[in-house]
mmCIF file of C-alpha atoms in Angstrom:
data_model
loop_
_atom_site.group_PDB
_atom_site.id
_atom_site.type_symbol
_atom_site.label_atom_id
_atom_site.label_comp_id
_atom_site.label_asym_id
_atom_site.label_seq_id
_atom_site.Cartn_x
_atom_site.Cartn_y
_atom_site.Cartn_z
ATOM 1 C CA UNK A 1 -14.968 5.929 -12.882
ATOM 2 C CA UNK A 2 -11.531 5.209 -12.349
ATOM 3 C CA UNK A 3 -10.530 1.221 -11.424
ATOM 4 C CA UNK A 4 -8.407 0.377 -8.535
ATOM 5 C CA UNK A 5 -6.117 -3.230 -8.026
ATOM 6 C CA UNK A 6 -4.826 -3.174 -4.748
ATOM 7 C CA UNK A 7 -1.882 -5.279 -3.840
ATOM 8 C CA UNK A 8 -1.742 -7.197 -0.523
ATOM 9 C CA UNK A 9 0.060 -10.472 1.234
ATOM 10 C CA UNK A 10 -1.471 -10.693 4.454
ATOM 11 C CA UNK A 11 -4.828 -9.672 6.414
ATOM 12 C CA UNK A 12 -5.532 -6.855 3.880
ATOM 13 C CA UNK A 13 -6.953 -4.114 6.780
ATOM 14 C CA UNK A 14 -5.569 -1.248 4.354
ATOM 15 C CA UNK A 15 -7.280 -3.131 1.502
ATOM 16 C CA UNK A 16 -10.665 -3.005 3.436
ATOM 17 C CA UNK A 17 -10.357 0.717 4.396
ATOM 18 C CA UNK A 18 -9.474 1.641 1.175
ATOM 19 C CA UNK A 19 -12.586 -0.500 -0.671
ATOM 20 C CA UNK A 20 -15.003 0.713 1.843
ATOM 21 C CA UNK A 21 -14.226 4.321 0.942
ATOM 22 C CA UNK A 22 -14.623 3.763 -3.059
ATOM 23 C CA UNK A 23 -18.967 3.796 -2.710
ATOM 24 C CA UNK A 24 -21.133 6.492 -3.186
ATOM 25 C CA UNK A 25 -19.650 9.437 -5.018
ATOM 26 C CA UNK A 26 -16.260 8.199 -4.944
ATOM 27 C CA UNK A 27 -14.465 8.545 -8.267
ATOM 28 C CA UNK A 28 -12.909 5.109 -8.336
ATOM 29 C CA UNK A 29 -13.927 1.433 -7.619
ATOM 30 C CA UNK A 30 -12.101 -1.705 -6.374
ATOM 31 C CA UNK A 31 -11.476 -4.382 -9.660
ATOM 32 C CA UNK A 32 -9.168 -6.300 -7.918
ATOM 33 C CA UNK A 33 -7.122 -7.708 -4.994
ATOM 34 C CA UNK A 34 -4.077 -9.201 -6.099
ATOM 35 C CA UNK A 35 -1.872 -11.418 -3.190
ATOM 36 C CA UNK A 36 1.298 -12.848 -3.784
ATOM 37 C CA UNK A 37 0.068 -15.814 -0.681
ATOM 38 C CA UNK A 38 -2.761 -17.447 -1.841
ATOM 39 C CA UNK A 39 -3.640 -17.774 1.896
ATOM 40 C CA UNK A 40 -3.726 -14.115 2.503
ATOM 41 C CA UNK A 41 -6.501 -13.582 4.774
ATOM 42 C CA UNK A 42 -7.041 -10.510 3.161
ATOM 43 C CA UNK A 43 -8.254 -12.330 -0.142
ATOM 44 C CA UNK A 44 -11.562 -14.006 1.546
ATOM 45 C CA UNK A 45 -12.105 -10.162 3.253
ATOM 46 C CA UNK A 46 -12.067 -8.806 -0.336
ATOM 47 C CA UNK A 47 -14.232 -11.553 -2.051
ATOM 48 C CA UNK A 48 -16.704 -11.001 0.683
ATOM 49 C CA UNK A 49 -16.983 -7.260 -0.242
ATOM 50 C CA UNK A 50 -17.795 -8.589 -3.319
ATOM 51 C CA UNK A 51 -13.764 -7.371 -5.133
ATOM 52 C CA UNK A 52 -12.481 -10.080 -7.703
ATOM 53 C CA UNK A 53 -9.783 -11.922 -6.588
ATOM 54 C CA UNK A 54 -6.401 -13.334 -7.744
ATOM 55 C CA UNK A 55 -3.002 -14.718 -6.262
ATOM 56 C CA UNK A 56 0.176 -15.293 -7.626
ATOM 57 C CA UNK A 57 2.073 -17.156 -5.272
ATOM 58 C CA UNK A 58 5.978 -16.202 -5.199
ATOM 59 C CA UNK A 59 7.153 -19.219 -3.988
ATOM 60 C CA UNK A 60 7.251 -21.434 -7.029
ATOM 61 C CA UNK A 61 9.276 -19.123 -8.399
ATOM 62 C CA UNK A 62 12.343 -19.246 -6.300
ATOM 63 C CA UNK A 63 14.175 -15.358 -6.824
ATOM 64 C CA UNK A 64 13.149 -15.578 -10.140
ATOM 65 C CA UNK A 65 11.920 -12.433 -9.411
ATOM 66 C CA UNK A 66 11.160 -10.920 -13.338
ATOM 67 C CA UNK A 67 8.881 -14.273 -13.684
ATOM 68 C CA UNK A 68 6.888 -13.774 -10.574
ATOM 69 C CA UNK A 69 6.560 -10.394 -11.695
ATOM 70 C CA UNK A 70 5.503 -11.062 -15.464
ATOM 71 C CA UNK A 71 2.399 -13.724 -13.836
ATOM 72 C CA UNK A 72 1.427 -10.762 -11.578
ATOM 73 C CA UNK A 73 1.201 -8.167 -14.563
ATOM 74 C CA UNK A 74 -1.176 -10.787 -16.600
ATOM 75 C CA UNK A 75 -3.400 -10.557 -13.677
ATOM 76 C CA UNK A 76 -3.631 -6.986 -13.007
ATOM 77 C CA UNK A 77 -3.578 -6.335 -16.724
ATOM 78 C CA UNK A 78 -6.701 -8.047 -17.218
ATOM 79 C CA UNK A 79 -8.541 -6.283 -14.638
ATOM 80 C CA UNK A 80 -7.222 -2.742 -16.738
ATOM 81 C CA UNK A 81 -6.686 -1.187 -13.167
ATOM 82 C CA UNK A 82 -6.137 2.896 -13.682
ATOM 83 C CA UNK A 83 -4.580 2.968 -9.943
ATOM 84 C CA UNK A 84 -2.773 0.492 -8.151
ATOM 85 C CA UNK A 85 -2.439 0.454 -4.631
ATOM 86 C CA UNK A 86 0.136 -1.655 -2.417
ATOM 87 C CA UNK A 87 -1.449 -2.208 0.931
ATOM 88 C CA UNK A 88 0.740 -4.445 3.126
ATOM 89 C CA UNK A 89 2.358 -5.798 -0.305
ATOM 90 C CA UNK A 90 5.629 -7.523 1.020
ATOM 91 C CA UNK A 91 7.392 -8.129 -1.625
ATOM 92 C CA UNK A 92 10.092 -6.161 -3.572
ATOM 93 C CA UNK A 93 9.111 -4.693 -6.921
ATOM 94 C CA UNK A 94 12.005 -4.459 -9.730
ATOM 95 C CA UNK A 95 12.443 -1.314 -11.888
ATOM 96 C CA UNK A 96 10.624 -3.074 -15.267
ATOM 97 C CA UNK A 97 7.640 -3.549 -13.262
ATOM 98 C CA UNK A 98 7.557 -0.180 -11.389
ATOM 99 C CA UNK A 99 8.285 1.580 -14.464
ATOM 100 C CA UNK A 100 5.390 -0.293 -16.369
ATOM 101 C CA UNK A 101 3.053 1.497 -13.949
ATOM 102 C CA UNK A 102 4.901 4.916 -13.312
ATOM 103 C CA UNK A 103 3.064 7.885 -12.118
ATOM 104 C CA UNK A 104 -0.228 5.401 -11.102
ATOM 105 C CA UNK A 105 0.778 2.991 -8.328
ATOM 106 C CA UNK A 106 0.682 3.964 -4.781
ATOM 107 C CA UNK A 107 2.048 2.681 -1.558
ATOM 108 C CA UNK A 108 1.554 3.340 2.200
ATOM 109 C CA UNK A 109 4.615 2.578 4.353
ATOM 110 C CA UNK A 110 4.695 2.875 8.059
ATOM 111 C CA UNK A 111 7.231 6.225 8.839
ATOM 112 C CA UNK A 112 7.145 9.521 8.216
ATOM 113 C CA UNK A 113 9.362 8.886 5.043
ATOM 114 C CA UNK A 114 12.182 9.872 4.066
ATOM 115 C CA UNK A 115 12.794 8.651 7.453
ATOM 116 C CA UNK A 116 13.099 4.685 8.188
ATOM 117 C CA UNK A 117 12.572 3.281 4.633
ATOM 118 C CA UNK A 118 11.993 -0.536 4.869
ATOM 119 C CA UNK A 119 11.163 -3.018 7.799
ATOM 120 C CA UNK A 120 11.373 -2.033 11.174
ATOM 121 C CA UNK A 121 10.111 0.928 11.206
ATOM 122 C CA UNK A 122 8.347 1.885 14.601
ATOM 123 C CA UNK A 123 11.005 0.118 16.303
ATOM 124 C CA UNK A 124 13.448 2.530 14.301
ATOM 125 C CA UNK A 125 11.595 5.211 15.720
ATOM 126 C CA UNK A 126 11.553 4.603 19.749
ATOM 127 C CA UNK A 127 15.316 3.457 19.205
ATOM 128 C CA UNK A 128 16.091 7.126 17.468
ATOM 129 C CA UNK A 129 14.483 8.578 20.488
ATOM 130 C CA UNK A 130 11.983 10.262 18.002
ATOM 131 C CA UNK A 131 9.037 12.422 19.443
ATOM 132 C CA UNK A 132 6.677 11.393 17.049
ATOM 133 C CA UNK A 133 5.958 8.513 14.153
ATOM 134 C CA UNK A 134 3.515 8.197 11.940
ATOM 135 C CA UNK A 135 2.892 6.856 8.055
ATOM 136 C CA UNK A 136 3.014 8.179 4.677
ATOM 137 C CA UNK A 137 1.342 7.695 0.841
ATOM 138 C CA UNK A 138 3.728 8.060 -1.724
ATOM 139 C CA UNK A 139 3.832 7.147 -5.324
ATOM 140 C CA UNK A 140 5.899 4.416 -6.167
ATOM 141 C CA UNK A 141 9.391 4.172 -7.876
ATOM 142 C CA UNK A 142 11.985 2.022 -8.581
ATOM 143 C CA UNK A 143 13.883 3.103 -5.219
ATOM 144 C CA UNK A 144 12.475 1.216 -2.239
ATOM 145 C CA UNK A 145 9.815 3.783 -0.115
ATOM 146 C CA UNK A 146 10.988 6.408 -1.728
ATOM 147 C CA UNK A 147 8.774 8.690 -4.778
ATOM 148 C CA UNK A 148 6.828 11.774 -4.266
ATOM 149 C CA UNK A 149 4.874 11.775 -0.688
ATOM 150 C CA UNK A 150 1.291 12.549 -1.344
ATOM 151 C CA UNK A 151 0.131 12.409 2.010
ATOM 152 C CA UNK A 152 1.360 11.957 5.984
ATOM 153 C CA UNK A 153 -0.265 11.207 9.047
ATOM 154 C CA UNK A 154 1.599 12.084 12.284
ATOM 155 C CA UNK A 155 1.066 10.331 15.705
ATOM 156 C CA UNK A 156 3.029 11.343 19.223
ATOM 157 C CA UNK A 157 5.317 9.015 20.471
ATOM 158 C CA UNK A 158 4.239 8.410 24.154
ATOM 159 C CA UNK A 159 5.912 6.829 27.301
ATOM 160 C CA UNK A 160 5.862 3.821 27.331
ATOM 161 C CA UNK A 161 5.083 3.054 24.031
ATOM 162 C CA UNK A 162 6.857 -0.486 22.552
ATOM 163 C CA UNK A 163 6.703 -1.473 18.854
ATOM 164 C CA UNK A 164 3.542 -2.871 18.875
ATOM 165 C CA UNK A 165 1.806 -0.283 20.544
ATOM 166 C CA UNK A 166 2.955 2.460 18.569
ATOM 167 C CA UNK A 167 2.327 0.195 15.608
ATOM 168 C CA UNK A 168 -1.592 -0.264 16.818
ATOM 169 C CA UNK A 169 -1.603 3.558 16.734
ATOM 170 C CA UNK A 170 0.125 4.263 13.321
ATOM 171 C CA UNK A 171 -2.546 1.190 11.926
ATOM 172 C CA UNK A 172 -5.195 3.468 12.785
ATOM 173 C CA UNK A 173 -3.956 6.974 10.691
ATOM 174 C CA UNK A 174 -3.119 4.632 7.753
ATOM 175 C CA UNK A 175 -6.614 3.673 7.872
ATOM 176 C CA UNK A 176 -7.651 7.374 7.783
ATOM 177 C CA UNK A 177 -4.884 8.514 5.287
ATOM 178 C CA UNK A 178 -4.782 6.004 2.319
ATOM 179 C CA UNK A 179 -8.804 6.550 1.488
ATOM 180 C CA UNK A 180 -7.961 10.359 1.692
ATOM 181 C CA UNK A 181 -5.025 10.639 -0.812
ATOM 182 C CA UNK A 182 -6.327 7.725 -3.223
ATOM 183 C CA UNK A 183 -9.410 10.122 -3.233
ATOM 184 C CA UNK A 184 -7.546 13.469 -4.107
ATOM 185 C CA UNK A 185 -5.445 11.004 -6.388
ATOM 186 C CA UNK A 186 -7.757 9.462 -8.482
ATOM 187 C CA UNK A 187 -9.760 12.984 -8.855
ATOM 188 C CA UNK A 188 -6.151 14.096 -10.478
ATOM 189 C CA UNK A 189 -5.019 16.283 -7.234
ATOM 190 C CA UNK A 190 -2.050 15.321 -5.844
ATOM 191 C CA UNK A 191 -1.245 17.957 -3.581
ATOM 192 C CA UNK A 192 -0.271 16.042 0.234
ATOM 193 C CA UNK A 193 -2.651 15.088 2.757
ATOM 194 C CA UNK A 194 -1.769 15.840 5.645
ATOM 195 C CA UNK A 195 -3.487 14.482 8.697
#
């Protein structure tokens, strides 16, 4: 059975669809949800399911971004996660700790990457005149939203449609599309999803 941290700062609704798909003859299991805000709604969600919980809040440490870092790693090294997943994790990982985990931390971002890396991405989208958005799984590197794409979900861009409501739509493929690639991950298949 493979173990699963997943990484959040806010509300945690990737978290929760990603936990509620590791029962039953799922090949991996929730061991922790990490937060850098030790407010993050997302943290009482988890506990409820029944996940161990930790935060490491970033603020103390002021941009001292390699000893925010280090207090995370004692955490998620003592749960001995095989997988970690980033879900909603808003804060900017340096290459030591990236590296430290190469080839088993995942992330879901909110674009069809490699378009519209970072913030802003469904407004990115209507401004570009785009006829469709959607999100994407990829494994994690040391270059922001960027590593190999394991899985994309694809949603129409319709008239009308404002940042938030294309957002609303995207929320509900990422629900769909992190559970299906963490899945095919963890069973050692890493061929794309592609919903």
């Amino acid at each position: 059975m493979k173990r699963v941290a997943i990484l959040i700062s806010g509300g945690g609704s990737n978290m929760i669809a990603l936990a509620r798909s590791m029962e039953g003859d799922h090949p991996a299991r929730p061991v922790l949800v990490l937060s850098n805000d030790p407010a993050a709604p997302g943290l009482d969600r988890a506990a409820a399911l029944g996940i161990p919980v930790a935060a490491v809040d970033h603020r103390p440490f002021k941009g001292d971004r390699s000893a925010f870092e280090a207090a995370l790693v004692k955490k998620l090294d003592a749960a001995a996660p095989d997988v970690i997943c980033l879900a909603g994790f808003m804060r900017i990982l340096t290459a030591g700790f990236t590296g430290r985990y190469a080839g088993r931390m995942l992330n879901i971002h909110p674009s069809l990457l490699p378009k519209y890396p970072g913030l802003q991405t469904h407004q990115r989208a209507l401004d570009a005149g785009d006829a469709e958005a959607g999100c994407t799984v990829h494994e994690v590197t040391s270059v922001l939203d960027d590593g190999p794409i394991l899985g994309q979900a694809r949603v129409p861009i319709l008239a009308g449609d404002d940042a938030e409501s294309l957002a609303a739509r995207v929320l509900v493929q990422e629900h769909a599309l992190y559970p299906a690639v963490l899945r095919r991950y963890v069973s050692g298949d890493r061929t794309p999803v592609l919903l």
